[in-house]
C-alpha atoms as a printed R data frame, in Angstrom:
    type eleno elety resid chain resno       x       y       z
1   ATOM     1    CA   UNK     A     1   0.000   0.000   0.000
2   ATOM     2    CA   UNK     A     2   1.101   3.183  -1.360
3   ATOM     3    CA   UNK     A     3   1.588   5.906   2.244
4   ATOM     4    CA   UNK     A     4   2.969   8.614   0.003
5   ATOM     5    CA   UNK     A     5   2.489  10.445  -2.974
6   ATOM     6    CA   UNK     A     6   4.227  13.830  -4.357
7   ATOM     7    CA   UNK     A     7   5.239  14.609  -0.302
8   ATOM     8    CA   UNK     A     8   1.606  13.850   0.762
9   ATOM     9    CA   UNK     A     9   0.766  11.440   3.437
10  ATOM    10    CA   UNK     A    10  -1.486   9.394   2.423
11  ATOM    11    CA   UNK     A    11  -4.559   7.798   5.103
12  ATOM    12    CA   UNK     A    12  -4.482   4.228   5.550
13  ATOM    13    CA   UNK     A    13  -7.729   2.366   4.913
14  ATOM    14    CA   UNK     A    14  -9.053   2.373   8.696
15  ATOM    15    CA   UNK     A    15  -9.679   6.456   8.029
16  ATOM    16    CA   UNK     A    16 -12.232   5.958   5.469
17  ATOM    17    CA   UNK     A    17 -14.871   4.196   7.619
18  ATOM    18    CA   UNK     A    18 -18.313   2.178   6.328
19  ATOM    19    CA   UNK     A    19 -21.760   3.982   7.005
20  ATOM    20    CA   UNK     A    20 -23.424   2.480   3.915
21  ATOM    21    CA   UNK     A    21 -27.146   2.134   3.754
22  ATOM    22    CA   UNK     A    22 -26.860  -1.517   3.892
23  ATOM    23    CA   UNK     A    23 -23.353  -2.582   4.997
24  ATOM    24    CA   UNK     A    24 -20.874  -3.690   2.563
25  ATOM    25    CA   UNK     A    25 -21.874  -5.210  -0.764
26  ATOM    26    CA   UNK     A    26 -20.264  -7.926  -1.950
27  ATOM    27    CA   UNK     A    27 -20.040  -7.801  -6.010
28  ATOM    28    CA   UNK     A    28 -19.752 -11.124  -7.588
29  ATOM    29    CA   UNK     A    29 -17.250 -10.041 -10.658
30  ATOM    30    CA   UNK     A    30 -17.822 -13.233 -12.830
31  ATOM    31    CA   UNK     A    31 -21.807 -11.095 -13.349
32  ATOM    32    CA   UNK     A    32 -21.063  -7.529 -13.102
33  ATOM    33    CA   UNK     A    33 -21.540  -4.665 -15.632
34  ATOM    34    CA   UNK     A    34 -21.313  -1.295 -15.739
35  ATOM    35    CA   UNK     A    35 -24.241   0.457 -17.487
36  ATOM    36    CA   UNK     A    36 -23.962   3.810 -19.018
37  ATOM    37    CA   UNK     A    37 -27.099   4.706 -20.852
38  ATOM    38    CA   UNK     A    38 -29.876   7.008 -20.108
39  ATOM    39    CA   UNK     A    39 -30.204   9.764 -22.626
40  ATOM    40    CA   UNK     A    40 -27.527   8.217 -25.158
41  ATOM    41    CA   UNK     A    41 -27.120   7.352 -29.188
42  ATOM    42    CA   UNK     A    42 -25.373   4.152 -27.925
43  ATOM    43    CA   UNK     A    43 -26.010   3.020 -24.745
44  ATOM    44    CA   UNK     A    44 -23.629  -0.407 -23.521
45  ATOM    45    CA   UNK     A    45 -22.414  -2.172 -20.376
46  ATOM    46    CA   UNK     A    46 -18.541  -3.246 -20.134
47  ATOM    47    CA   UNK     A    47 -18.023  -5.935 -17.868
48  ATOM    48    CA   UNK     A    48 -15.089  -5.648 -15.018
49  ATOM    49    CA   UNK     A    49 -12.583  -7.267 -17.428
50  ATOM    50    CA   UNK     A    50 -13.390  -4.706 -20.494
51  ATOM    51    CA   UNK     A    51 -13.458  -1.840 -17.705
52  ATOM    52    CA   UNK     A    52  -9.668  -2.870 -16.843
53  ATOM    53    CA   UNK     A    53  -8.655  -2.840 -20.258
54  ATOM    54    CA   UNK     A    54  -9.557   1.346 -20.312
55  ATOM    55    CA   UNK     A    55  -7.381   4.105 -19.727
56  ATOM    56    CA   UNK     A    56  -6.820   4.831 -16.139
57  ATOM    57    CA   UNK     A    57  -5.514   8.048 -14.103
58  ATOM    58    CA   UNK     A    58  -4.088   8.587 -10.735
59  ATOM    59    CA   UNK     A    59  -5.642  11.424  -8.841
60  ATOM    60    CA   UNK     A    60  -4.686  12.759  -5.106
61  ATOM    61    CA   UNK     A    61  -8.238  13.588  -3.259
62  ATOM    62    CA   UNK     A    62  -9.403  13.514   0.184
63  ATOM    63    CA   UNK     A    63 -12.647  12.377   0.786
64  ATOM    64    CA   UNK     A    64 -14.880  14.385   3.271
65  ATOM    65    CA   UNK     A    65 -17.976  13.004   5.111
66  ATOM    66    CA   UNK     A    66 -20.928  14.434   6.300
67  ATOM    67    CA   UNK     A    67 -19.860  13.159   9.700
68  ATOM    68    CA   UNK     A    68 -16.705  15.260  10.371
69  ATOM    69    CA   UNK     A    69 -13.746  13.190   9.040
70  ATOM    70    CA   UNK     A    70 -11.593  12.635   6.157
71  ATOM    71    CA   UNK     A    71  -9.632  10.679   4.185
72  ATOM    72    CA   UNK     A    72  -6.794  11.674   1.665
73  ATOM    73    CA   UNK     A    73  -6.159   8.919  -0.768
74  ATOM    74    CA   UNK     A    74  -4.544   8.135  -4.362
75  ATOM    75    CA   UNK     A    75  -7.513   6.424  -6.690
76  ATOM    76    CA   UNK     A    76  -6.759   5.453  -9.787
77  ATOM    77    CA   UNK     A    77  -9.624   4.929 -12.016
78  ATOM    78    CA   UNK     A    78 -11.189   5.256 -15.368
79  ATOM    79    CA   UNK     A    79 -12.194   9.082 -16.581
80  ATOM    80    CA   UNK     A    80 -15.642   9.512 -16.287
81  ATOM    81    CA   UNK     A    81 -15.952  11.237 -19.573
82  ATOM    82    CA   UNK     A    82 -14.178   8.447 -21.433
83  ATOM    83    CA   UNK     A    83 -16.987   6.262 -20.977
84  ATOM    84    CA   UNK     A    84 -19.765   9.141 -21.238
85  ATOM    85    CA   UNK     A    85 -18.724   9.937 -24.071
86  ATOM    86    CA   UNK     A    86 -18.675   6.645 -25.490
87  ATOM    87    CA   UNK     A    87 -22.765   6.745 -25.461
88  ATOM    88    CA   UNK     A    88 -22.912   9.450 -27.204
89  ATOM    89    CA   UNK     A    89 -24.768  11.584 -24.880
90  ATOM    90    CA   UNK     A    90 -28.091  13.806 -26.072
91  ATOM    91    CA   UNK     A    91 -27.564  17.634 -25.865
92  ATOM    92    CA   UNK     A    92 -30.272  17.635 -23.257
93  ATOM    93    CA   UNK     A    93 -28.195  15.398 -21.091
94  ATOM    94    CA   UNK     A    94 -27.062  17.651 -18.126
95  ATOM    95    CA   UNK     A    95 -26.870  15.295 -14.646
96  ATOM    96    CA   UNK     A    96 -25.410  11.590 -14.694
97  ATOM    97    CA   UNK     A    97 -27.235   9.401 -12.289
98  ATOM    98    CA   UNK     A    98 -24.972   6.961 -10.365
99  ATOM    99    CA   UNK     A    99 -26.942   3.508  -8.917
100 ATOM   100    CA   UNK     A   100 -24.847   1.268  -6.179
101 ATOM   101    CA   UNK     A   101 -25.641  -2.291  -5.826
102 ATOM   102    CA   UNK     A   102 -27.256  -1.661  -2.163
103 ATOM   103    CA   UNK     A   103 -30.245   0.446  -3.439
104 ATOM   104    CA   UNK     A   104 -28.030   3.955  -3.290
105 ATOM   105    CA   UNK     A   105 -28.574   6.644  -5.973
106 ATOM   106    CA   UNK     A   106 -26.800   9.676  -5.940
107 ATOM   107    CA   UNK     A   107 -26.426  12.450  -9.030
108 ATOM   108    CA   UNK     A   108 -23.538  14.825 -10.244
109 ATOM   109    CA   UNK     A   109 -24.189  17.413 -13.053
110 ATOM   110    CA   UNK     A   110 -22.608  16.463 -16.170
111 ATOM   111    CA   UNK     A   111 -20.441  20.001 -16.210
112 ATOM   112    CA   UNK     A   112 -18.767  18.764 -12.402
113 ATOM   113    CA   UNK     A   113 -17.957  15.567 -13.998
114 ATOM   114    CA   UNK     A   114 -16.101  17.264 -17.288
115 ATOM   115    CA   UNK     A   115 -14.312  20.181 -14.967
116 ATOM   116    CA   UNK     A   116 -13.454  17.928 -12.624
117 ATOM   117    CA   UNK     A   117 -12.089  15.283 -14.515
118 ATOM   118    CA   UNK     A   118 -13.481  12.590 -12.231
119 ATOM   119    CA   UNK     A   119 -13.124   9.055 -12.290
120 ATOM   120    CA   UNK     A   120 -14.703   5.758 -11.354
121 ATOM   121    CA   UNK     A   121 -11.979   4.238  -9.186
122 ATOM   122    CA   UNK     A   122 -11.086   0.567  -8.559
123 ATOM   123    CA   UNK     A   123  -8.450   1.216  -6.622
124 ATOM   124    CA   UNK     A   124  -6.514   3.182  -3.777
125 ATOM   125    CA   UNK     A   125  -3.084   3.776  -2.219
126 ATOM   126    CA   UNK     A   126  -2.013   1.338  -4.627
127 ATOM   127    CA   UNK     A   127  -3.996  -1.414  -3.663
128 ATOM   128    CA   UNK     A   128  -7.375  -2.977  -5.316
129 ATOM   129    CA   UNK     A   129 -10.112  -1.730  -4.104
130 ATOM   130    CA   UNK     A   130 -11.493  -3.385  -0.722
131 ATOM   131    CA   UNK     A   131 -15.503  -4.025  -0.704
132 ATOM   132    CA   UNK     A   132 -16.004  -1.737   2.239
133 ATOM   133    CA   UNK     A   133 -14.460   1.013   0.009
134 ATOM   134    CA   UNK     A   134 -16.900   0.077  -3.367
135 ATOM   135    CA   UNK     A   135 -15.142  -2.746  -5.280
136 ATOM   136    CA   UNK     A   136 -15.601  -2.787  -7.913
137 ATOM   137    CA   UNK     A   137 -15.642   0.903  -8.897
138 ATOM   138    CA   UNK     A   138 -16.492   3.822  -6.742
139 ATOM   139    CA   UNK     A   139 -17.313   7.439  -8.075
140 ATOM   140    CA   UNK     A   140 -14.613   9.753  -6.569
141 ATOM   141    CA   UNK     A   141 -16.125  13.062  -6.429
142 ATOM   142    CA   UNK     A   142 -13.939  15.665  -4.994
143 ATOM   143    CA   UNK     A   143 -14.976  18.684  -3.568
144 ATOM   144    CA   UNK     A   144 -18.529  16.959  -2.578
145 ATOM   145    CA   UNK     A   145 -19.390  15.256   0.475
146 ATOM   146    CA   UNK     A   146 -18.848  11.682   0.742
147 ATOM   147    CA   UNK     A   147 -22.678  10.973  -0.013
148 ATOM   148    CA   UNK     A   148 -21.575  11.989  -3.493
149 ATOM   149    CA   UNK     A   149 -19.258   9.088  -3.512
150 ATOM   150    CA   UNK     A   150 -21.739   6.213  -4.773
151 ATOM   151    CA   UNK     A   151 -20.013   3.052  -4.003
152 ATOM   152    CA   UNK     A   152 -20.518  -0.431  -5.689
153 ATOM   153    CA   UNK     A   153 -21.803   1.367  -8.881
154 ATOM   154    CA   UNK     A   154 -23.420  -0.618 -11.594
């Protein structure tokens, strides 16, 4: 596990703690698929093996919760945008609505997600990333609260 990056100390997993909605989801890989569709010319799914195969960025963010703490961690994940714009979007698209595998829904405007440049990350510090964290992809959403950061998303 990675405890530095560019002179910043990285938190270790215990920081970023589990207050799901139903406790930690447990994705079975062999079955999962990421949807992006909605209002799209070509809506698909990419299973987890296809979603591997993608580009993928390192970005330095700390996560803060609604409940007072933080957590600064390196994900590395797979540029939102890439796989927006991969559907083909409609010009009337402006929010992209995340789902979680425990019920959770959570939405970011489209212009966030291209300013930001954020990610769907499947991994932190170095190191896959754990179920209590989201495996297989969590949506890193800096500069939101962590009820922004859908885990588990499908």
């Amino acid at each position: 596990m990675v405890r530095e990056y560019q002179g910043a100390k990285l938190d270790d997993l215990s920081a970023f703690r589990e207050n799901s909605i139903k406790g930690i989801q447990y994705v079975n890989i062999e079955e999962y698929a990421l949807k992006i569709g909605g209002l799209a010319e070509t809506p698909y799914f990419m299973n987890y093996i296809e979603l591997q195969e993608l580009q993928h960025v390192e970005r330095l963010v700390t996560l803060h919760c609604v409940e007072g703490w933080t957590a600064k961690m390196l994900w590395e994940g797979i540029p939102l945008m890439n796989l927006i714009e991969k559907a083909d979007p409609d010009d009337r698209a402006t929010n992209v609505i995340f789902k979680s595998t425990d019920g959770y829904i959570t939405i970011l405007t489209l212009d966030y997600i291209r300013e930001r440049n954020s990610i769907l990350a499947g991994s932190l510090n170095g190191i896959g990333l754990p179920p209590a964290q989201g495996f297989p992809l969590i949506v890193v959403a800096d500069d939101r609260l962590g009820y922004k950061w859908a885990r588990w998303v499908e």
